[in-house]
Amino acid sequence: MLKSKTFVKKTRSGGVLKIVREHYLRDDIWCGSEVCTECKDDSPVLQRDAFIQSRLCTYPHYLIPDTNVVLHQIDILEDPVMRNVVILQTVLQEVRHRSAPVYKRIKDAIHEKEKHFYTFTNEHHRETFVEREQGESANDRNDRAIRVAALWYNQHLRKAPCAGELRVVLLTNDQANKEKATEDGLLAYRCEEYIKSLIGNPELVDRLALTSNEQNEITGGRVLFPEHLPLSRIQTGIKNGTFLQGTFRANRDNYLEATVFVHGEGEDGTEVLLQGLQNLNRAVHQDIVAVELFPRERWAAPSAAVLEDDHANDEDAEEEEAEKLESPALETSMLKPTGRVVGIIKRNWRPFCGMLTQSQIKEATRHLFTPADRHIPRIRIETRQASALVGHRIIVAIDGWPRNSRYPNGHFVRNLGGAGDKETETEVLLLEHDVPHQPFSKAVLSFLPRMPWAITEEDLKVRADLRHLCVCSVDPPGCTDIDDALHCRELDNGNLEVGVHIADVSHFIRPGNALDQEAANRGTTVYLCGKRIDMVPELLSSDLCSLRSNVDRLAFSCVWEMNRNAEIIRTHFTKSVINSKASLTYAEAQMRIDDATMNDDITNSLRGLNALAKILKGRRIEKGALTLSSPEVRFHMDSETHDPIDLQTKELKDTNSMVEEFMLLANISVAQKIYEEFSECALLRKHPAPPLSNYDILVKAAKSRDLEIHTDSAKALADSLNAAVLGGFPYFNTLLRILATRCMMQAIYFCSGMDSDFRHYGLASPIYTHFTSPIRRYSDIIVHRLLAVAINADGTYPDLMDKHKQSTLCNNLNYRHKMAQYAQRASVAFHTQLFFKNKGILNEEGFILFVRKNAIIILIAKFGLEGTVFFKNKGKPGPKLSFDSEGPSLTVEDQHTFHMFDKVKVTVTLDASNIQHQKIRMALVEPVIAGVSVAWPEPAAKKPKLDR
Amino acid sequence: MASVQISEAEKVYIMHGVRDDLRVDGRGCEDYRHMEIETDVVSNTDGSAKVRMGHTDVLVGIKAELRRPRPNVPDEGYLEFFVDCSANATPEFEGRGGEELGVELSNTLYKVFNSHRSLDLRSLCVCPGEHCWVLYVDVLLLQCDGNLFDAMSIAIKAALFNTRIPKVRVLEDEEGGKEIELSDDPYDCLRLRVDNIPCIVTLCKVGHRHVVDATLQEKACSAASLLVAVTPRGAVTCVRKLGAGSLDPDSIFEMTETGKRVGKALHAPLMELLQKDESLGKKRQKVGFLA
């Protein structure tokens, strides 16, 4: 039967369009129940004995939730207890329209077999389709559609011969809807009512999201925040320029401050500063908000203070805040556009990991939850199992933030495990950084080659056979995913032939299949301390693609002919078969080169490579490539407990840079080739030059030591960094380089058709891409595919040539890379904490890296560890501080002035007083300032810990 | 225009018949042929109607669009007419054959209908000087069997009666910026008052008498005809002479009077029919094009 759906909509140009869609109704849509004999469903989803023990419904029943129940109580529905639920199409469509994440979650639940969730396409069923009536709102129609479907189920199941007492129960939180349903003779309950009636699952009650009617009961009538404007007002405001739209970014060091990054047209994105809770107006990190700018007189400068929201569980914080916000003495140049949030355009709430701060009142059910991410405010949740959750890492979702509440309201979702547990903490940091880390699905694994795998005749026919070459790989110790190998040999004409051989991952991962999609989504392999989250399944990463020694492997080779001056005479790309003769570590390779007695092929090949690499590096530096530094550390792990037992900064050998140099060369060669071939859709990598203002801190810092840093070009910067050496302070140069690194922009992937600036600033190369690590980076796989098409070694496919699709892919890759980096850092930080936990109290020397208004940030070079020494402690009157932002320097009690790079002595301890955020505490030991520095801790406290 | 060729003898036969108030198909001189009207036949228009009169078949669709009003009448909306002579109707219309006729027909329709006397054009104004509704009246000739104008006018009137324009509100913010907001209820719409919409009565001079609703054969016997647009109250809004021949003033007067009389008599049953049809609501049986 044909019906038509008609609706009018406004077009972007302001016109009004009437749209008519055909809508077909059928009578062969099955109810999906096992008891039903009428429907000819082959594999019914809903069980015969649908039994959830409930005080309200003592008979078997199917649940039908309405849209709002699905939207708000998805955490409940996801619980394994909830089974035999009918999700109506009306509900599903509305959910999809209103919240994409919830839609995905409910879809996942439907696909899970054990949950017995059934989608009933009531909108296309002849007996349950309803048309909107005159004077009925869209929501009312949907509610009616839900009731009609529920009623149909009731009548339909009654007809089944052995249905027994089977009923359907409608879950709705809408009072009017519930009343109408009861009038129609339906069983309808409020979600809370039903969940509370469940016998044997009291923990579910905690996961109930607080709904709006309950919010009013929680706090008194005091209104703390101004109202958000309705969306229509915001939109008109944005259109005529009174409001600005942007992404809200909370300041992680100061909870009273945030910036809104306004997406301007083209490049002119601006930042708006927000100060004070009222002006932040309940926006949460990453929300899309509308802000109103203050007049110029009210603009403020970002405060350099570090403020933590450490209040106890109270609501009376504003008085203190007002005082904290006292405006600092201002220079007009420091003023930034300042404004306030007038409305939220889109919330970007996700479930947050963190820990519970138990309420001081015993038996209280309301507690504050402190998220691990310091951008996120604390969240109030209601739970009766608080005592069981204390000390555990839990996940909490935000439900809403009413105007009269200091904190947003949320509900408990999941318990991850004890805090400080290595497993739990790793899980937390993976979740917090959105790293996909589930095991690979069956669908993905099905695309792996069948074992035993061997190179076939066909493979050999289309590939260059390079097995006779003396290829070897050089990697860090313990590396199992070897994606590059090298060779070098002398040609008859006296020139050298150098080959870089990269694992041919694109041979195994064909475009578009599940394996490819999964890899594209993961984007990169994530290396944590003692754990690796692979981008491709292990069979590929550690076996078939890994260029291990003495096995035949497929490779993508880039072979150059060079003269002794490392000038490229000819470049040649080919798919190949290689057989690596040795897998060396950097140290082993270095030893071979240095050992004059060794004279075998491999060693000679290495020496040739090393000599060329030095020339290449020299030339690169000549062109202005930067050598930057970051304090990287490596943990020595206990082989059994996997606890870190020692840590050392990473050491660089000649061979490191030898491999690096040839990888850079290969990447540049490939970038040129694919750009030449596909000027519109080559995937490249660029590193934009940072705006000069980024260097301010670096220049100021150098000036404080009477040195000058030139920042007008990469070359000038590199040269002035090289020249910036202080006698008697060998680490000074490294410190400067660490600072310079912090001034840099992120390198990003992009599609050549979407951008015009290709330069890689750090490498001083006009064009660059990633080609050499396809096992651990998806970008390289795409580059491999492009190159394969360019040399006619493989076919193309539409998505590869679509610059918009490429561009979306690049965005994902950039995001995943950034997140992987953060996760890596977080993992290092966590292991550093573990290390210090075992060490007890340590006294170390460090350097001041930054000077802030009320604190100094100290780097301990030995551990690559950064920490903050606060001069103001909560509750105690702080010492007298005077801050000079020009220096920058900080004078404490008129006794001592701290400058950047000053050497200080600190004690390092693990502050476990707040298990929620375990942190490394540093306290000043030297210079001694009365009332500020701490005494040298007596060794007695240290001894027993060492004995253990 | 579509025409038939008939012999002298046939002409004489028809003319003699008309003289005696008895036409070939049994009608009197002031009788219309059997008429079928159906409204709401094209779902993606805002209003539509199909009229069948003898074998003449006309489909009218009305689309409303928001446009800027004409500068000389900033507080009024307006109508646009387009007549498409489908090659279905007659092979002569094939290619661009129907174009000239189409333009002529639409110009005539414009004269007849686009006046504030027949339709309250002010009601089509949304925001003076900025937005008004423009009604695009598209006429499709499906089959020609004489008397196109009458059929078209009836179809247009029925379609206008059927037209539902979505209601819009103009929101104004502090700076005077205007924003159009659509009502989200599809039933919340603007209806047009069709009380004063005229119908066209075409009178065809055959011999010394004139006939209404001439068939193609009758038309072939006539040298000139008179188009009279009549409102339900009997007011004449437009008179036009069609055809190559001439008309003497007396017969023009006579024909106008007949036109008024016939027109008035035509409106009453038409409105009654439309209202009855509308009152059926969803129970109305749809016939469409397969009848």
PDB file of C-alpha atoms in Angstrom, chain A residues 693-857:
ATOM      1  CA  SER A 693      54.800  35.215  18.244  1.00  0.00           C
ATOM      2  CA  ASN A 694      55.250  31.568  19.190  1.00  0.00           C
ATOM      3  CA  TYR A 695      58.932  32.230  19.630  1.00  0.00           C
ATOM      4  CA  ASP A 696      58.419  35.056  22.151  1.00  0.00           C
ATOM      5  CA  ILE A 697      59.172  32.899  25.140  1.00  0.00           C
ATOM      6  CA  LEU A 698      62.240  31.429  23.482  1.00  0.00           C
ATOM      7  CA  VAL A 699      63.635  34.815  22.540  1.00  0.00           C
ATOM      8  CA  LYS A 700      62.938  36.247  25.988  1.00  0.00           C
ATOM      9  CA  ALA A 701      64.538  33.277  27.665  1.00  0.00           C
ATOM     10  CA  ALA A 702      67.656  33.543  25.569  1.00  0.00           C
ATOM     11  CA  LYS A 703      67.809  37.271  26.144  1.00  0.00           C
ATOM     12  CA  SER A 704      67.853  36.705  29.885  1.00  0.00           C
ATOM     13  CA  ARG A 705      71.183  35.004  29.254  1.00  0.00           C
ATOM     14  CA  ASP A 706      72.350  37.688  26.838  1.00  0.00           C
ATOM     15  CA  LEU A 707      71.952  35.511  23.805  1.00  0.00           C
ATOM     16  CA  GLU A 708      70.048  36.265  20.688  1.00  0.00           C
ATOM     17  CA  ILE A 709      67.803  33.893  18.813  1.00  0.00           C
ATOM     18  CA  HIS A 710      66.814  34.761  15.274  1.00  0.00           C
ATOM     19  CA  THR A 711      63.489  33.438  14.232  1.00  0.00           C
ATOM     20  CA  ASP A 712      62.967  34.936  10.791  1.00  0.00           C
ATOM     21  CA  SER A 713      63.761  31.677   9.026  1.00  0.00           C
ATOM     22  CA  ALA A 714      64.353  28.068   9.873  1.00  0.00           C
ATOM     23  CA  LYS A 715      67.954  28.442   8.854  1.00  0.00           C
ATOM     24  CA  ALA A 716      68.464  31.481  11.074  1.00  0.00           C
ATOM     25  CA  LEU A 717      66.822  29.678  13.945  1.00  0.00           C
ATOM     26  CA  ALA A 718      68.949  26.585  13.454  1.00  0.00           C
ATOM     27  CA  ASP A 719      72.130  28.655  13.293  1.00  0.00           C
ATOM     28  CA  SER A 720      71.330  30.783  16.303  1.00  0.00           C
ATOM     29  CA  LEU A 721      70.396  27.683  18.268  1.00  0.00           C
ATOM     30  CA  ASN A 722      73.732  26.166  17.353  1.00  0.00           C
ATOM     31  CA  ALA A 723      75.500  29.314  18.484  1.00  0.00           C
ATOM     32  CA  ALA A 724      73.615  29.580  21.755  1.00  0.00           C
ATOM     33  CA  VAL A 725      76.068  27.891  24.055  1.00  0.00           C
ATOM     34  CA  LEU A 726      76.901  28.939  27.580  1.00  0.00           C
ATOM     35  CA  GLY A 727      80.252  28.059  28.996  1.00  0.00           C
ATOM     36  CA  GLY A 728      79.942  25.918  32.088  1.00  0.00           C
ATOM     37  CA  PHE A 729      76.317  25.138  31.356  1.00  0.00           C
ATOM     38  CA  PRO A 730      76.377  22.270  28.858  1.00  0.00           C
ATOM     39  CA  TYR A 731      72.723  21.456  29.243  1.00  0.00           C
ATOM     40  CA  PHE A 732      71.672  24.997  28.353  1.00  0.00           C
ATOM     41  CA  ASN A 733      71.603  24.330  24.636  1.00  0.00           C
ATOM     42  CA  THR A 734      69.401  21.278  25.096  1.00  0.00           C
ATOM     43  CA  LEU A 735      67.060  23.335  27.260  1.00  0.00           C
ATOM     44  CA  LEU A 736      66.779  25.923  24.528  1.00  0.00           C
ATOM     45  CA  ARG A 737      66.047  23.233  22.005  1.00  0.00           C
ATOM     46  CA  ILE A 738      63.376  21.772  24.269  1.00  0.00           C
ATOM     47  CA  LEU A 739      61.790  25.223  24.424  1.00  0.00           C
ATOM     48  CA  ALA A 740      62.100  25.620  20.672  1.00  0.00           C
ATOM     49  CA  THR A 741      60.305  22.312  20.198  1.00  0.00           C
ATOM     50  CA  ARG A 742      57.405  23.634  22.238  1.00  0.00           C
ATOM     51  CA  CYS A 743      57.146  26.633  19.914  1.00  0.00           C
ATOM     52  CA  MET A 744      56.633  24.436  16.872  1.00  0.00           C
ATOM     53  CA  MET A 745      53.391  23.666  15.114  1.00  0.00           C
ATOM     54  CA  GLN A 746      52.123  20.137  14.622  1.00  0.00           C
ATOM     55  CA  ALA A 747      53.091  18.475  11.369  1.00  0.00           C
ATOM     56  CA  ILE A 748      49.975  17.308   9.566  1.00  0.00           C
ATOM     57  CA  TYR A 749      48.859  15.117   6.703  1.00  0.00           C
ATOM     58  CA  PHE A 750      46.941  16.779   3.935  1.00  0.00           C
ATOM     59  CA  CYS A 751      45.726  16.145   0.423  1.00  0.00           C
ATOM     60  CA  SER A 752      47.700  18.018  -2.225  1.00  0.00           C
ATOM     61  CA  GLY A 753      44.526  19.070  -4.024  1.00  0.00           C
ATOM     62  CA  MET A 754      43.184  20.893  -0.973  1.00  0.00           C
ATOM     63  CA  ASP A 755      46.157  22.991  -0.006  1.00  0.00           C
ATOM     64  CA  SER A 756      48.813  25.099  -1.614  1.00  0.00           C
ATOM     65  CA  ASP A 757      51.480  25.304   1.063  1.00  0.00           C
ATOM     66  CA  PHE A 758      53.475  22.067   1.105  1.00  0.00           C
ATOM     67  CA  ARG A 759      56.581  23.059   3.022  1.00  0.00           C
ATOM     68  CA  HIS A 760      57.963  20.964   5.802  1.00  0.00           C
ATOM     69  CA  TYR A 761      59.504  23.561   8.079  1.00  0.00           C
ATOM     70  CA  GLY A 762      61.349  21.287  10.459  1.00  0.00           C
ATOM     71  CA  LEU A 763      62.979  19.218   7.741  1.00  0.00           C
ATOM     72  CA  ALA A 764      63.495  22.190   5.427  1.00  0.00           C
ATOM     73  CA  SER A 765      62.028  20.234   2.550  1.00  0.00           C
ATOM     74  CA  PRO A 766      59.632  21.696  -0.015  1.00  0.00           C
ATOM     75  CA  ILE A 767      57.643  18.452  -0.095  1.00  0.00           C
ATOM     76  CA  TYR A 768      57.381  15.500   2.215  1.00  0.00           C
ATOM     77  CA  THR A 769      55.260  12.467   2.890  1.00  0.00           C
ATOM     78  CA  HIS A 770      55.310   9.268   4.908  1.00  0.00           C
ATOM     79  CA  PHE A 771      56.245   6.132   3.026  1.00  0.00           C
ATOM     80  CA  THR A 772      58.524   4.138   5.256  1.00  0.00           C
ATOM     81  CA  SER A 773      56.350   2.716   8.041  1.00  0.00           C
ATOM     82  CA  PRO A 774      53.250   1.166   6.529  1.00  0.00           C
ATOM     83  CA  ILE A 775      53.003  -1.384   9.327  1.00  0.00           C
ATOM     84  CA  ARG A 776      52.359   1.256  11.902  1.00  0.00           C
ATOM     85  CA  ARG A 777      50.919   4.180   9.962  1.00  0.00           C
ATOM     86  CA  TYR A 778      47.942   4.159   7.650  1.00  0.00           C
ATOM     87  CA  SER A 779      49.134   7.227   5.766  1.00  0.00           C
ATOM     88  CA  ASP A 780      52.004   5.163   4.436  1.00  0.00           C
ATOM     89  CA  ILE A 781      49.626   2.526   3.121  1.00  0.00           C
ATOM     90  CA  ILE A 782      47.818   5.173   1.079  1.00  0.00           C
ATOM     91  CA  VAL A 783      51.139   6.520  -0.154  1.00  0.00           C
ATOM     92  CA  HIS A 784      52.151   2.980  -1.132  1.00  0.00           C
ATOM     93  CA  ARG A 785      48.949   2.601  -3.104  1.00  0.00           C
ATOM     94  CA  LEU A 786      49.465   5.912  -4.858  1.00  0.00           C
ATOM     95  CA  LEU A 787      53.035   5.023  -5.713  1.00  0.00           C
ATOM     96  CA  ALA A 788      52.011   1.563  -6.914  1.00  0.00           C
ATOM     97  CA  VAL A 789      49.503   3.159  -9.281  1.00  0.00           C
ATOM     98  CA  ALA A 790      52.136   5.647 -10.401  1.00  0.00           C
ATOM     99  CA  ILE A 791      54.521   2.880 -11.443  1.00  0.00           C
ATOM    100  CA  ASN A 792      51.746   0.676 -12.858  1.00  0.00           C
ATOM    101  CA  ALA A 793      52.243  -1.990 -10.249  1.00  0.00           C
ATOM    102  CA  ASP A 794      48.685  -1.912  -8.976  1.00  0.00           C
ATOM    103  CA  GLY A 795      45.223  -0.729  -9.960  1.00  0.00           C
ATOM    104  CA  THR A 796      43.515   2.317  -8.600  1.00  0.00           C
ATOM    105  CA  TYR A 797      40.112   2.701  -6.947  1.00  0.00           C
ATOM    106  CA  PRO A 798      37.726   5.652  -6.777  1.00  0.00           C
ATOM    107  CA  ASP A 799      38.303   6.702  -3.163  1.00  0.00           C
ATOM    108  CA  LEU A 800      42.028   6.981  -3.766  1.00  0.00           C
ATOM    109  CA  MET A 801      41.467   9.638  -6.406  1.00  0.00           C
ATOM    110  CA  ASP A 802      38.780  11.560  -4.521  1.00  0.00           C
ATOM    111  CA  LYS A 803      40.411  14.538  -2.890  1.00  0.00           C
ATOM    112  CA  HIS A 804      37.522  15.140  -0.499  1.00  0.00           C
ATOM    113  CA  LYS A 805      37.600  11.567   0.762  1.00  0.00           C
ATOM    114  CA  GLN A 806      41.384  11.837   1.057  1.00  0.00           C
ATOM    115  CA  SER A 807      40.978  14.993   3.004  1.00  0.00           C
ATOM    116  CA  THR A 808      38.549  13.402   5.475  1.00  0.00           C
ATOM    117  CA  LEU A 809      40.955  10.526   5.856  1.00  0.00           C
ATOM    118  CA  CYS A 810      43.780  12.967   6.576  1.00  0.00           C
ATOM    119  CA  ASN A 811      41.715  14.599   9.295  1.00  0.00           C
ATOM    120  CA  ASN A 812      41.196  11.265  10.971  1.00  0.00           C
ATOM    121  CA  LEU A 813      44.877  10.357  10.654  1.00  0.00           C
ATOM    122  CA  ASN A 814      45.923  13.698  12.135  1.00  0.00           C
ATOM    123  CA  TYR A 815      43.520  13.231  15.001  1.00  0.00           C
ATOM    124  CA  ARG A 816      44.652   9.678  15.694  1.00  0.00           C
ATOM    125  CA  HIS A 817      48.310  10.669  15.578  1.00  0.00           C
ATOM    126  CA  LYS A 818      47.769  13.473  18.017  1.00  0.00           C
ATOM    127  CA  MET A 819      45.823  11.216  20.347  1.00  0.00           C
ATOM    128  CA  ALA A 820      48.436   8.463  20.056  1.00  0.00           C
ATOM    129  CA  GLN A 821      51.080  10.980  21.043  1.00  0.00           C
ATOM    130  CA  TYR A 822      49.089  12.143  24.042  1.00  0.00           C
ATOM    131  CA  ALA A 823      48.403   8.559  25.074  1.00  0.00           C
ATOM    132  CA  GLN A 824      52.085   7.798  24.802  1.00  0.00           C
ATOM    133  CA  ARG A 825      52.977  10.763  26.988  1.00  0.00           C
ATOM    134  CA  ALA A 826      50.324   9.818  29.493  1.00  0.00           C
ATOM    135  CA  SER A 827      51.697   6.300  29.611  1.00  0.00           C
ATOM    136  CA  VAL A 828      55.207   7.599  30.228  1.00  0.00           C
ATOM    137  CA  ALA A 829      53.884   9.870  32.956  1.00  0.00           C
ATOM    138  CA  PHE A 830      52.119   6.978  34.616  1.00  0.00           C
ATOM    139  CA  HIS A 831      55.202   4.802  34.528  1.00  0.00           C
ATOM    140  CA  THR A 832      57.261   7.651  35.896  1.00  0.00           C
ATOM    141  CA  GLN A 833      54.851   7.749  38.803  1.00  0.00           C
ATOM    142  CA  LEU A 834      55.194   4.015  39.324  1.00  0.00           C
ATOM    143  CA  PHE A 835      58.923   4.454  39.286  1.00  0.00           C
ATOM    144  CA  PHE A 836      58.893   7.151  41.916  1.00  0.00           C
ATOM    145  CA  LYS A 837      56.444   5.195  43.993  1.00  0.00           C
ATOM    146  CA  ASN A 838      59.056   2.490  44.295  1.00  0.00           C
ATOM    147  CA  LYS A 839      61.887   4.925  44.838  1.00  0.00           C
ATOM    148  CA  GLY A 840      60.463   6.918  47.689  1.00  0.00           C
ATOM    149  CA  ILE A 841      61.733  10.423  48.157  1.00  0.00           C
ATOM    150  CA  LEU A 842      64.499  11.621  45.903  1.00  0.00           C
ATOM    151  CA  ASN A 843      66.489  14.806  45.793  1.00  0.00           C
ATOM    152  CA  GLU A 844      67.386  15.916  42.349  1.00  0.00           C
ATOM    153  CA  GLU A 845      68.799  18.816  40.463  1.00  0.00           C
ATOM    154  CA  GLY A 846      66.652  20.434  37.882  1.00  0.00           C
ATOM    155  CA  PHE A 847      66.275  23.471  35.671  1.00  0.00           C
ATOM    156  CA  ILE A 848      63.516  25.993  35.572  1.00  0.00           C
ATOM    157  CA  LEU A 849      61.740  25.563  32.272  1.00  0.00           C
ATOM    158  CA  PHE A 850      58.999  28.144  32.685  1.00  0.00           C
ATOM    159  CA  VAL A 851      58.215  30.817  35.189  1.00  0.00           C
ATOM    160  CA  ARG A 852      54.550  31.367  35.941  1.00  0.00           C
ATOM    161  CA  LYS A 853      52.801  33.900  38.119  1.00  0.00           C
ATOM    162  CA  ASN A 854      52.578  31.702  41.153  1.00  0.00           C
ATOM    163  CA  ALA A 855      54.733  28.746  40.264  1.00  0.00           C
ATOM    164  CA  ILE A 856      57.839  27.584  38.497  1.00  0.00           C
ATOM    165  CA  ILE A 857      57.958  24.580  36.226  1.00  0.00           C
TER     166      ILE A 857
END
